[in-house]
Amino acid sequence: IIEKLNYKSIDALGNEYILSAEFGEENEEDPNILILKTVSGVIKLIDRPNIYIHSDFAKYNSLTFDTYFYDNVSGLFEENKIYADNLDLFFKDNKAIMYNNILYLNKNTKANADEVLLNLSNGDVSIKMFDEEKIQIIRN
């Protein structure tokens, strides 16, 4: 078990990714995978507000930097908060996908969604529903 882990990487565009965890341990099946506990991440996009991520656990690939956050995942960007069961961060593809039990909140809107896609190159966010009958948006 490794305590107080910190990883930092910068992509070719100059975007910075910082990942911290209270604890981590190697995956017995793949030594390049670390299982992290009490995880925080910051995505610092060039000319865009920071994106903050928290979760109870994450799987971190030390070769690709891809990170799979799970259990009590939350994200914060600008005045928007998103909660879900899972968030997968793919650094090579410059994208993040949030899924399973998504709740999106900002000062005017509360919405449920099936998937939230984030383009890490430009900060664009896309919220998707697969079943139109399940769409629920509540304006405050």
PDB file of C-alpha atoms in Angstrom:
ATOM      1  CA  ILE A   1       0.000   0.000   0.000  1.00  0.00           C
ATOM      2  CA  ILE A   2       1.262   3.445  -0.981  1.00  0.00           C
ATOM      3  CA  GLU A   3       0.033   6.499   0.927  1.00  0.00           C
ATOM      4  CA  LYS A   4      -0.575  10.044  -0.359  1.00  0.00           C
ATOM      5  CA  LEU A   5      -0.064   9.524  -4.098  1.00  0.00           C
ATOM      6  CA  ASN A   6       0.250  12.427  -6.540  1.00  0.00           C
ATOM      7  CA  TYR A   7       0.539  12.215 -10.327  1.00  0.00           C
ATOM      8  CA  LYS A   8       0.891  15.096 -12.743  1.00  0.00           C
ATOM      9  CA  SER A   9       0.977  15.072 -16.527  1.00  0.00           C
ATOM     10  CA  ILE A  10       0.797  17.684 -19.276  1.00  0.00           C
ATOM     11  CA  ASP A  11      -0.491  16.910 -22.762  1.00  0.00           C
ATOM     12  CA  ALA A  12       0.822  18.271 -26.081  1.00  0.00           C
ATOM     13  CA  LEU A  13      -1.695  21.145 -25.930  1.00  0.00           C
ATOM     14  CA  GLY A  14      -0.447  22.274 -22.499  1.00  0.00           C
ATOM     15  CA  ASN A  15      -3.459  21.002 -20.542  1.00  0.00           C
ATOM     16  CA  GLU A  16      -2.453  19.785 -17.093  1.00  0.00           C
ATOM     17  CA  TYR A  17      -3.820  16.738 -15.237  1.00  0.00           C
ATOM     18  CA  ILE A  18      -3.257  16.275 -11.533  1.00  0.00           C
ATOM     19  CA  LEU A  19      -4.389  13.163  -9.662  1.00  0.00           C
ATOM     20  CA  SER A  20      -4.130  12.627  -5.907  1.00  0.00           C
ATOM     21  CA  ALA A  21      -5.182   9.748  -3.665  1.00  0.00           C
ATOM     22  CA  GLU A  22      -4.968   8.958   0.019  1.00  0.00           C
ATOM     23  CA  PHE A  23      -3.986   5.337  -0.702  1.00  0.00           C
ATOM     24  CA  GLY A  24      -3.035   3.180  -3.657  1.00  0.00           C
ATOM     25  CA  GLU A  25      -2.002  -0.374  -4.329  1.00  0.00           C
ATOM     26  CA  GLU A  26      -0.869  -2.350  -7.356  1.00  0.00           C
ATOM     27  CA  ASN A  27      -3.336  -4.538  -9.149  1.00  0.00           C
ATOM     28  CA  GLU A  28      -2.140  -8.146  -8.823  1.00  0.00           C
ATOM     29  CA  GLU A  29      -3.142  -8.938 -12.419  1.00  0.00           C
ATOM     30  CA  ASP A  30      -1.476  -5.878 -14.013  1.00  0.00           C
ATOM     31  CA  PRO A  31       1.360  -3.985 -12.264  1.00  0.00           C
ATOM     32  CA  ASN A  32       0.667  -0.905 -14.461  1.00  0.00           C
ATOM     33  CA  ILE A  33      -2.761  -0.513 -12.851  1.00  0.00           C
ATOM     34  CA  LEU A  34      -3.054   1.122  -9.444  1.00  0.00           C
ATOM     35  CA  ILE A  35      -6.225   0.907  -7.376  1.00  0.00           C
ATOM     36  CA  LEU A  36      -6.658   4.277  -5.678  1.00  0.00           C
ATOM     37  CA  LYS A  37      -8.803   5.183  -2.666  1.00  0.00           C
ATOM     38  CA  THR A  38     -10.181   8.642  -1.752  1.00  0.00           C
ATOM     39  CA  VAL A  39      -9.305  10.224  -5.090  1.00  0.00           C
ATOM     40  CA  SER A  40      -9.193  13.831  -6.306  1.00  0.00           C
ATOM     41  CA  GLY A  41      -8.367  15.088  -9.755  1.00  0.00           C
ATOM     42  CA  VAL A  42      -7.956  18.487 -11.380  1.00  0.00           C
ATOM     43  CA  ILE A  43      -8.015  19.080 -15.115  1.00  0.00           C
ATOM     44  CA  LYS A  44      -6.478  22.438 -15.966  1.00  0.00           C
ATOM     45  CA  LEU A  45      -7.473  23.260 -19.534  1.00  0.00           C
ATOM     46  CA  ILE A  46      -5.775  26.106 -21.377  1.00  0.00           C
ATOM     47  CA  ASP A  47      -8.051  29.184 -21.402  1.00  0.00           C
ATOM     48  CA  ARG A  48     -10.911  27.305 -19.670  1.00  0.00           C
ATOM     49  CA  PRO A  49     -11.982  26.966 -16.020  1.00  0.00           C
ATOM     50  CA  ASN A  50     -10.557  24.050 -14.039  1.00  0.00           C
ATOM     51  CA  ILE A  51     -12.529  20.817 -13.735  1.00  0.00           C
ATOM     52  CA  TYR A  52     -12.466  19.121 -10.325  1.00  0.00           C
ATOM     53  CA  ILE A  53     -13.203  15.410  -9.831  1.00  0.00           C
ATOM     54  CA  HIS A  54     -13.633  13.395  -6.626  1.00  0.00           C
ATOM     55  CA  SER A  55     -14.472   9.730  -6.018  1.00  0.00           C
ATOM     56  CA  ASP A  56     -14.126   7.003  -3.450  1.00  0.00           C
ATOM     57  CA  PHE A  57     -12.028   4.830  -5.802  1.00  0.00           C
ATOM     58  CA  ALA A  58     -10.237   4.878  -9.156  1.00  0.00           C
ATOM     59  CA  LYS A  59      -8.195   2.584 -11.362  1.00  0.00           C
ATOM     60  CA  TYR A  60      -5.184   4.440 -12.734  1.00  0.00           C
ATOM     61  CA  ASN A  61      -3.106   3.179 -15.665  1.00  0.00           C
ATOM     62  CA  SER A  62       0.453   4.406 -15.108  1.00  0.00           C
ATOM     63  CA  LEU A  63       1.360   3.860 -18.802  1.00  0.00           C
ATOM     64  CA  THR A  64      -1.559   5.647 -20.500  1.00  0.00           C
ATOM     65  CA  PHE A  65      -2.650   7.897 -17.563  1.00  0.00           C
ATOM     66  CA  ASP A  66      -6.251   6.758 -18.230  1.00  0.00           C
ATOM     67  CA  THR A  67      -8.253   6.881 -15.016  1.00  0.00           C
ATOM     68  CA  TYR A  68     -11.518   5.101 -14.190  1.00  0.00           C
ATOM     69  CA  PHE A  69     -13.218   6.823 -11.248  1.00  0.00           C
ATOM     70  CA  TYR A  70     -15.985   4.905  -9.464  1.00  0.00           C
ATOM     71  CA  ASP A  71     -18.237   5.071  -6.403  1.00  0.00           C
ATOM     72  CA  ASN A  72     -19.546   8.490  -5.355  1.00  0.00           C
ATOM     73  CA  VAL A  73     -18.072  10.350  -8.313  1.00  0.00           C
ATOM     74  CA  SER A  74     -18.558  14.103  -8.398  1.00  0.00           C
ATOM     75  CA  GLY A  75     -17.409  16.731 -10.838  1.00  0.00           C
ATOM     76  CA  LEU A  76     -17.375  20.500 -10.583  1.00  0.00           C
ATOM     77  CA  PHE A  77     -16.774  22.952 -13.416  1.00  0.00           C
ATOM     78  CA  GLU A  78     -17.731  26.596 -13.424  1.00  0.00           C
ATOM     79  CA  GLU A  79     -21.102  26.659 -11.580  1.00  0.00           C
ATOM     80  CA  ASN A  80     -22.057  23.129 -12.640  1.00  0.00           C
ATOM     81  CA  LYS A  81     -22.008  20.053 -10.404  1.00  0.00           C
ATOM     82  CA  ILE A  82     -22.350  16.505 -11.711  1.00  0.00           C
ATOM     83  CA  TYR A  83     -22.729  13.339  -9.659  1.00  0.00           C
ATOM     84  CA  ALA A  84     -22.526   9.775 -11.023  1.00  0.00           C
ATOM     85  CA  ASP A  85     -21.347   6.264 -10.327  1.00  0.00           C
ATOM     86  CA  ASN A  86     -18.580   6.301 -12.948  1.00  0.00           C
ATOM     87  CA  LEU A  87     -16.283   8.641 -14.852  1.00  0.00           C
ATOM     88  CA  ASP A  88     -13.669   7.410 -17.319  1.00  0.00           C
ATOM     89  CA  LEU A  89     -10.850   9.749 -18.342  1.00  0.00           C
ATOM     90  CA  PHE A  90      -9.031   8.911 -21.605  1.00  0.00           C
ATOM     91  CA  PHE A  91      -5.981  11.133 -21.995  1.00  0.00           C
ATOM     92  CA  LYS A  92      -4.861   9.919 -25.425  1.00  0.00           C
ATOM     93  CA  ASP A  93      -8.327  10.643 -26.828  1.00  0.00           C
ATOM     94  CA  ASN A  94      -8.722  13.900 -24.833  1.00  0.00           C
ATOM     95  CA  LYS A  95     -12.145  12.910 -23.529  1.00  0.00           C
ATOM     96  CA  ALA A  96     -14.000  11.990 -20.389  1.00  0.00           C
ATOM     97  CA  ILE A  97     -17.229  10.004 -20.143  1.00  0.00           C
ATOM     98  CA  MET A  98     -19.482  10.107 -17.093  1.00  0.00           C
ATOM     99  CA  TYR A  99     -22.227   7.468 -16.765  1.00  0.00           C
ATOM    100  CA  ASN A 100     -24.574   5.552 -14.430  1.00  0.00           C
ATOM    101  CA  ASN A 101     -27.014   7.496 -12.237  1.00  0.00           C
ATOM    102  CA  ILE A 102     -26.030  10.972 -13.400  1.00  0.00           C
ATOM    103  CA  LEU A 103     -27.413  14.021 -11.638  1.00  0.00           C
ATOM    104  CA  TYR A 104     -26.542  17.410 -13.159  1.00  0.00           C
ATOM    105  CA  LEU A 105     -27.039  20.578 -11.103  1.00  0.00           C
ATOM    106  CA  ASN A 106     -26.460  24.259 -11.595  1.00  0.00           C
ATOM    107  CA  LYS A 107     -28.172  27.309 -10.100  1.00  0.00           C
ATOM    108  CA  ASN A 108     -31.086  27.096 -12.586  1.00  0.00           C
ATOM    109  CA  THR A 109     -31.343  23.437 -13.549  1.00  0.00           C
ATOM    110  CA  LYS A 110     -31.548  19.964 -12.080  1.00  0.00           C
ATOM    111  CA  ALA A 111     -31.397  17.135 -14.635  1.00  0.00           C
ATOM    112  CA  ASN A 112     -30.864  13.406 -14.868  1.00  0.00           C
ATOM    113  CA  ALA A 113     -28.853  12.016 -17.787  1.00  0.00           C
ATOM    114  CA  ASP A 114     -27.512   8.743 -19.150  1.00  0.00           C
ATOM    115  CA  GLU A 115     -24.139  10.053 -20.303  1.00  0.00           C
ATOM    116  CA  VAL A 116     -22.033  13.198 -20.094  1.00  0.00           C
ATOM    117  CA  LEU A 117     -19.166  13.604 -22.565  1.00  0.00           C
ATOM    118  CA  LEU A 118     -16.390  16.113 -21.985  1.00  0.00           C
ATOM    119  CA  ASN A 119     -13.945  17.135 -24.697  1.00  0.00           C
ATOM    120  CA  LEU A 120     -10.668  17.779 -22.866  1.00  0.00           C
ATOM    121  CA  SER A 121      -9.207  19.657 -25.838  1.00  0.00           C
ATOM    122  CA  ASN A 122     -11.716  22.492 -25.761  1.00  0.00           C
ATOM    123  CA  GLY A 123     -13.873  21.949 -22.636  1.00  0.00           C
ATOM    124  CA  ASP A 124     -17.116  21.305 -24.551  1.00  0.00           C
ATOM    125  CA  VAL A 125     -19.722  19.282 -22.626  1.00  0.00           C
ATOM    126  CA  SER A 126     -22.446  17.110 -24.173  1.00  0.00           C
ATOM    127  CA  ILE A 127     -25.270  15.664 -22.052  1.00  0.00           C
ATOM    128  CA  LYS A 128     -27.132  12.672 -23.539  1.00  0.00           C
ATOM    129  CA  MET A 129     -30.290  10.724 -22.813  1.00  0.00           C
ATOM    130  CA  PHE A 130     -30.803   7.394 -24.569  1.00  0.00           C
ATOM    131  CA  ASP A 131     -34.488   7.069 -23.672  1.00  0.00           C
ATOM    132  CA  GLU A 132     -36.437  10.273 -24.372  1.00  0.00           C
ATOM    133  CA  GLU A 133     -39.172   9.190 -21.971  1.00  0.00           C
ATOM    134  CA  LYS A 134     -36.690   9.336 -19.074  1.00  0.00           C
ATOM    135  CA  ILE A 135     -35.628  12.949 -19.654  1.00  0.00           C
ATOM    136  CA  GLN A 136     -36.243  15.044 -16.566  1.00  0.00           C
ATOM    137  CA  ILE A 137     -35.216  18.675 -16.324  1.00  0.00           C
ATOM    138  CA  ILE A 138     -36.405  20.741 -13.386  1.00  0.00           C
ATOM    139  CA  ARG A 139     -35.835  24.505 -13.483  1.00  0.00           C
ATOM    140  CA  ASN A 140     -35.352  26.185 -10.122  1.00  0.00           C
TER     141      ASN A 140
END
